Amino acid sequence: MKKIFVLFITVLSPIAVYCQGKITVEKEKAAIIAAIEQETIAYGNADYESWKAAYVQNDPFVRINSSKTGFGGRNNWQSYDSTWYAYYKDNPKPLTGKYKNEDYIIRLVTPEVAWAVYKENFFDDKDTKLGWNLQTRFLEKQNGKWKISYVGMVSASTYEDKTVESSKLARPTP
């Protein structure tokens, strides 16, 4: 009986460790999405303090943005924060439309570092889609919470869509 028990533990232990790792990764991905969503909601609600709390508030910090009309960004936290502080001071009311994020791709690089790419759609108050952005975030875990340390944004809807579906790239069958 003892041999069967040892065999049982020997076989199940690696499976349990694998499953625990999978659960932890999924839990971290959910926490990353929650951190990004919190920042998006705070932005829409014109809640500067909640918006700011979503970020690593030191350097290095980078934001890069691009649209058909130009590109720009910030290369330190103080510059980024002061720009948004002024924005929220001048625009204290919540947006009438809303943002909806989807199609997240997340990679945990280490237990404390991750990146995420996702599509951010924006809608007017009648739920008509106005456009979309391709968003990139690098995140760091600080005191057990995921915080944003890099922002990349491409205002994709300002460009002409030249996407080719992968099915159209397939070679025809002879």
PDB file of N, CA and C in Angstrom, residues 51 55-64 72-84 148-151:
ATOM      1  N   TRP A  51      -6.758  57.692 -12.121  1.00  0.00           N
ATOM      2  CA  TRP A  51      -5.961  57.525 -13.339  1.00  0.00           C
ATOM      3  C   TRP A  51      -4.478  57.447 -12.969  1.00  0.00           C
ATOM      4  N   TYR A  55      -0.419  54.055 -12.558  1.00  0.00           N
ATOM      5  CA  TYR A  55       0.911  54.169 -13.150  1.00  0.00           C
ATOM      6  C   TYR A  55       2.049  54.021 -12.152  1.00  0.00           C
ATOM      7  N   VAL A  56       3.183  53.522 -12.673  1.00  0.00           N
ATOM      8  CA  VAL A  56       4.460  53.627 -11.980  1.00  0.00           C
ATOM      9  C   VAL A  56       4.813  55.108 -12.069  1.00  0.00           C
ATOM     10  N   GLN A  57       5.053  55.746 -10.968  1.00  0.00           N
ATOM     11  CA  GLN A  57       5.213  57.198 -10.976  1.00  0.00           C
ATOM     12  C   GLN A  57       6.665  57.615 -10.797  1.00  0.00           C
ATOM     13  N   ASN A  58       7.525  56.988 -11.588  1.00  0.00           N
ATOM     14  CA  ASN A  58       8.936  57.380 -11.591  1.00  0.00           C
ATOM     15  C   ASN A  58       9.550  57.046 -12.940  1.00  0.00           C
ATOM     16  N   ASP A  59      10.778  57.410 -13.112  1.00  0.00           N
ATOM     17  CA  ASP A  59      11.477  57.169 -14.376  1.00  0.00           C
ATOM     18  C   ASP A  59      12.292  55.887 -14.302  1.00  0.00           C
ATOM     19  N   PRO A  60      12.553  55.235 -15.420  1.00  0.00           N
ATOM     20  CA  PRO A  60      12.154  55.655 -16.749  1.00  0.00           C
ATOM     21  C   PRO A  60      10.665  55.399 -16.990  1.00  0.00           C
ATOM     22  N   PHE A  61      10.050  56.318 -17.684  1.00  0.00           N
ATOM     23  CA  PHE A  61       8.664  56.214 -18.107  1.00  0.00           C
ATOM     24  C   PHE A  61       8.591  56.772 -19.519  1.00  0.00           C
ATOM     25  N   VAL A  62       7.857  56.077 -20.401  1.00  0.00           N
ATOM     26  CA  VAL A  62       7.759  56.515 -21.792  1.00  0.00           C
ATOM     27  C   VAL A  62       6.324  56.365 -22.274  1.00  0.00           C
ATOM     28  N   ARG A  63       5.896  57.336 -23.053  1.00  0.00           N
ATOM     29  CA  ARG A  63       4.648  57.236 -23.809  1.00  0.00           C
ATOM     30  C   ARG A  63       4.976  57.600 -25.249  1.00  0.00           C
ATOM     31  N   ILE A  64       4.514  56.777 -26.170  1.00  0.00           N
ATOM     32  CA  ILE A  64       4.680  57.049 -27.592  1.00  0.00           C
ATOM     33  C   ILE A  64       3.303  56.935 -28.230  1.00  0.00           C
ATOM     34  N   GLY A  72       4.009  61.665 -31.287  1.00  0.00           N
ATOM     35  CA  GLY A  72       4.568  62.387 -30.148  1.00  0.00           C
ATOM     36  C   GLY A  72       4.761  61.457 -28.985  1.00  0.00           C
ATOM     37  N   GLY A  73       4.933  62.058 -27.825  1.00  0.00           N
ATOM     38  CA  GLY A  73       5.110  61.249 -26.638  1.00  0.00           C
ATOM     39  C   GLY A  73       5.772  62.019 -25.520  1.00  0.00           C
ATOM     40  N   ARG A  74       6.108  61.302 -24.496  1.00  0.00           N
ATOM     41  CA  ARG A  74       6.786  61.838 -23.326  1.00  0.00           C
ATOM     42  C   ARG A  74       7.887  60.860 -22.953  1.00  0.00           C
ATOM     43  N   ASN A  75       8.969  61.385 -22.390  1.00  0.00           N
ATOM     44  CA  ASN A  75      10.054  60.492 -22.023  1.00  0.00           C
ATOM     45  C   ASN A  75      10.371  60.499 -20.528  1.00  0.00           C
ATOM     46  N   ASN A  76       9.429  61.015 -19.710  1.00  0.00           N
ATOM     47  CA  ASN A  76       9.593  60.917 -18.267  1.00  0.00           C
ATOM     48  C   ASN A  76       8.249  61.081 -17.581  1.00  0.00           C
ATOM     49  N   TRP A  77       8.154  60.577 -16.357  1.00  0.00           N
ATOM     50  CA  TRP A  77       6.889  60.598 -15.640  1.00  0.00           C
ATOM     51  C   TRP A  77       6.409  62.021 -15.361  1.00  0.00           C
ATOM     52  N   GLN A  78       7.288  62.896 -14.924  1.00  0.00           N
ATOM     53  CA  GLN A  78       6.879  64.255 -14.563  1.00  0.00           C
ATOM     54  C   GLN A  78       6.211  64.965 -15.745  1.00  0.00           C
ATOM     55  N   SER A  79       6.777  64.850 -16.922  1.00  0.00           N
ATOM     56  CA  SER A  79       6.207  65.473 -18.111  1.00  0.00           C
ATOM     57  C   SER A  79       4.843  64.873 -18.446  1.00  0.00           C
ATOM     58  N   TYR A  80       4.757  63.549 -18.393  1.00  0.00           N
ATOM     59  CA  TYR A  80       3.497  62.863 -18.699  1.00  0.00           C
ATOM     60  C   TYR A  80       2.419  63.255 -17.687  1.00  0.00           C
ATOM     61  N   ASP A  81       2.763  63.196 -16.430  1.00  0.00           N
ATOM     62  CA  ASP A  81       1.810  63.516 -15.370  1.00  0.00           C
ATOM     63  C   ASP A  81       1.349  64.968 -15.446  1.00  0.00           C
ATOM     64  N   SER A  82       2.265  65.894 -15.665  1.00  0.00           N
ATOM     65  CA  SER A  82       1.872  67.311 -15.703  1.00  0.00           C
ATOM     66  C   SER A  82       0.951  67.611 -16.887  1.00  0.00           C
ATOM     67  N   THR A  83       1.172  66.939 -18.009  1.00  0.00           N
ATOM     68  CA  THR A  83       0.295  67.107 -19.166  1.00  0.00           C
ATOM     69  C   THR A  83      -1.126  66.644 -18.827  1.00  0.00           C
ATOM     70  N   TRP A  84      -1.244  65.475 -18.209  1.00  0.00           N
ATOM     71  CA  TRP A  84      -2.559  64.946 -17.875  1.00  0.00           C
ATOM     72  C   TRP A  84      -3.200  65.689 -16.708  1.00  0.00           C
ATOM     73  N   ILE A 148       1.269  50.574 -14.704  1.00  0.00           N
ATOM     74  CA  ILE A 148       1.710  50.828 -16.076  1.00  0.00           C
ATOM     75  C   ILE A 148       3.003  51.635 -16.054  1.00  0.00           C
ATOM     76  N   SER A 149       4.008  51.185 -16.825  1.00  0.00           N
ATOM     77  CA  SER A 149       5.285  51.901 -16.893  1.00  0.00           C
ATOM     78  C   SER A 149       5.639  52.360 -18.314  1.00  0.00           C
ATOM     79  N   TYR A 150       4.839  51.947 -19.282  1.00  0.00           N
ATOM     80  CA  TYR A 150       5.042  52.354 -20.675  1.00  0.00           C
ATOM     81  C   TYR A 150       3.686  52.370 -21.356  1.00  0.00           C
ATOM     82  N   VAL A 151       3.452  53.386 -22.178  1.00  0.00           N
ATOM     83  CA  VAL A 151       2.219  53.499 -22.949  1.00  0.00           C
ATOM     84  C   VAL A 151       2.592  53.686 -24.414  1.00  0.00           C
TER      85      VAL A 151
END
